[in-house]
Amino acid sequence: MTEFKINSREISNVNVLDITGYLDAHTAPVLEEAFAGLINEGKYKIIVNFSTLDYISSAGLGVFMAFIDQVRSNSGDIKLTSMSKKIFNIFDLLGFPLLYEIYSNETDAIKKYENQ
């Protein structure tokens, strides 16, 4: 099992969280802290890059639901990018594409923020 890690970076006033490894009940609090930290700093334009995420459980999915209303109420969003087919299928099965903008790559998600 790959250790869960988050790398945070900023591009054009958009904060990108690169998530790696297994996102489950044990590691979900790490992602919660990352979202909470950005929100506490007033950073509401967020992209989560899934390109190196191996697994996500329902607890991991719940983290996204926990913060979306707060982010959107501050004129921001959480956009999701670069999912493997396996990870996308989980999101799709649960209807997340109706709630979140999901992009095949990070560049398209950044352009969407720039054009808003």
Coordinates of C-alpha atoms in Angstrom, one line a residue:
M1 CA 0.0 0.0 0.0
T2 CA 1.3 3.4 -1.0
E3 CA 1.6 6.0 1.8
F4 CA -0.9 8.8 1.5
K5 CA 0.7 12.2 0.8
I6 CA -0.4 15.6 -0.3
N7 CA 1.7 18.2 -2.1
S8 CA 0.2 21.7 -2.2
R9 CA 1.2 24.3 -4.8
E10 CA -0.2 27.5 -6.2
I11 CA -0.6 28.3 -9.9
S12 CA -2.2 31.6 -11.1
N13 CA -4.0 32.1 -7.7
V14 CA -5.4 28.6 -7.8
N15 CA -4.3 26.1 -5.2
V16 CA -3.5 22.6 -6.4
L17 CA -3.5 19.6 -4.1
D18 CA -1.7 16.6 -5.6
I19 CA -2.9 13.5 -3.7
T20 CA -0.9 10.3 -3.7
G21 CA -1.5 6.8 -2.4
Y22 CA -4.5 5.5 -0.5
L23 CA -7.2 7.8 0.7
D24 CA -9.3 6.0 3.3
A25 CA -10.7 6.4 6.8
H26 CA -7.2 6.5 8.2
T27 CA -5.8 9.1 5.8
A28 CA -9.0 11.2 5.2
P29 CA -8.2 13.5 8.1
V30 CA -5.0 14.6 6.3
L31 CA -7.0 15.8 3.3
E32 CA -9.5 17.4 5.7
E33 CA -6.6 19.4 7.3
A34 CA -5.4 20.4 3.8
F35 CA -8.8 21.8 2.8
A36 CA -9.3 23.4 6.2
G37 CA -5.9 25.1 5.9
L38 CA -6.7 26.5 2.5
I39 CA -10.1 27.8 3.6
N40 CA -8.6 29.4 6.7
E41 CA -6.2 31.3 4.5
G42 CA -9.1 32.5 2.3
K43 CA -8.1 30.3 -0.6
Y44 CA -11.2 29.0 -2.3
K45 CA -10.1 28.2 -5.8
I46 CA -8.9 24.6 -5.4
I47 CA -7.9 21.8 -7.8
V48 CA -7.3 18.3 -6.6
N49 CA -5.0 16.3 -8.9
F50 CA -5.7 12.6 -8.7
S51 CA -2.9 11.4 -11.1
T52 CA -1.1 9.5 -8.4
L53 CA -4.0 8.4 -6.2
D54 CA -4.3 4.6 -6.1
Y55 CA -7.4 4.1 -4.0
I56 CA -10.3 6.1 -2.5
S57 CA -12.8 4.8 0.1
S58 CA -16.2 6.3 1.1
A59 CA -14.4 8.2 3.9
G60 CA -12.2 9.8 1.3
L61 CA -15.2 10.7 -0.9
G62 CA -16.9 12.3 2.1
V63 CA -14.1 14.8 2.6
F64 CA -15.0 16.4 -0.7
M65 CA -18.6 16.7 0.3
A66 CA -17.7 18.2 3.7
F67 CA -16.1 21.3 2.1
I68 CA -17.8 22.0 -1.2
D69 CA -20.6 24.2 0.2
Q70 CA -18.2 26.4 2.2
V71 CA -15.9 26.8 -0.7
R72 CA -18.7 27.7 -3.2
S73 CA -20.4 30.1 -0.7
N74 CA -17.1 32.0 -0.9
S75 CA -17.2 32.2 -4.8
G76 CA -14.7 29.3 -5.1
D77 CA -14.9 25.7 -6.2
I78 CA -13.1 22.4 -5.9
K79 CA -12.3 21.0 -9.3
L80 CA -11.0 17.5 -9.8
T81 CA -8.5 16.4 -12.4
S82 CA -6.4 13.6 -13.8
M83 CA -8.3 10.7 -12.4
S84 CA -7.5 7.1 -13.4
K85 CA -10.4 5.2 -15.0
K86 CA -10.7 3.2 -11.8
I87 CA -11.0 6.3 -9.6
F88 CA -13.3 8.1 -12.0
N89 CA -15.7 5.1 -12.1
I90 CA -16.1 5.4 -8.3
F91 CA -16.9 9.1 -8.5
D92 CA -19.2 8.4 -11.5
L93 CA -21.1 5.6 -9.8
L94 CA -21.9 7.9 -6.9
G95 CA -23.0 10.8 -9.1
F96 CA -20.1 13.1 -8.3
P97 CA -19.9 14.4 -12.0
L98 CA -23.2 16.1 -11.3
L99 CA -21.7 17.9 -8.3
Y100 CA -18.1 18.6 -9.3
E101 CA -16.3 19.7 -12.5
I102 CA -14.0 16.8 -13.4
Y103 CA -11.2 17.5 -16.0
S104 CA -8.9 15.1 -17.7
N105 CA -6.0 17.4 -17.0
E106 CA -5.0 20.2 -14.6
T107 CA -4.4 22.7 -17.4
D108 CA -8.0 22.7 -18.4
A109 CA -9.2 23.1 -14.8
I110 CA -6.9 26.1 -14.4
K111 CA -8.1 27.6 -17.7
K112 CA -11.7 27.3 -16.4
Y113 CA -10.8 29.3 -13.3
E114 CA -9.1 31.9 -15.5
N115 CA -12.2 32.3 -17.6
Q116 CA -14.6 32.7 -14.7

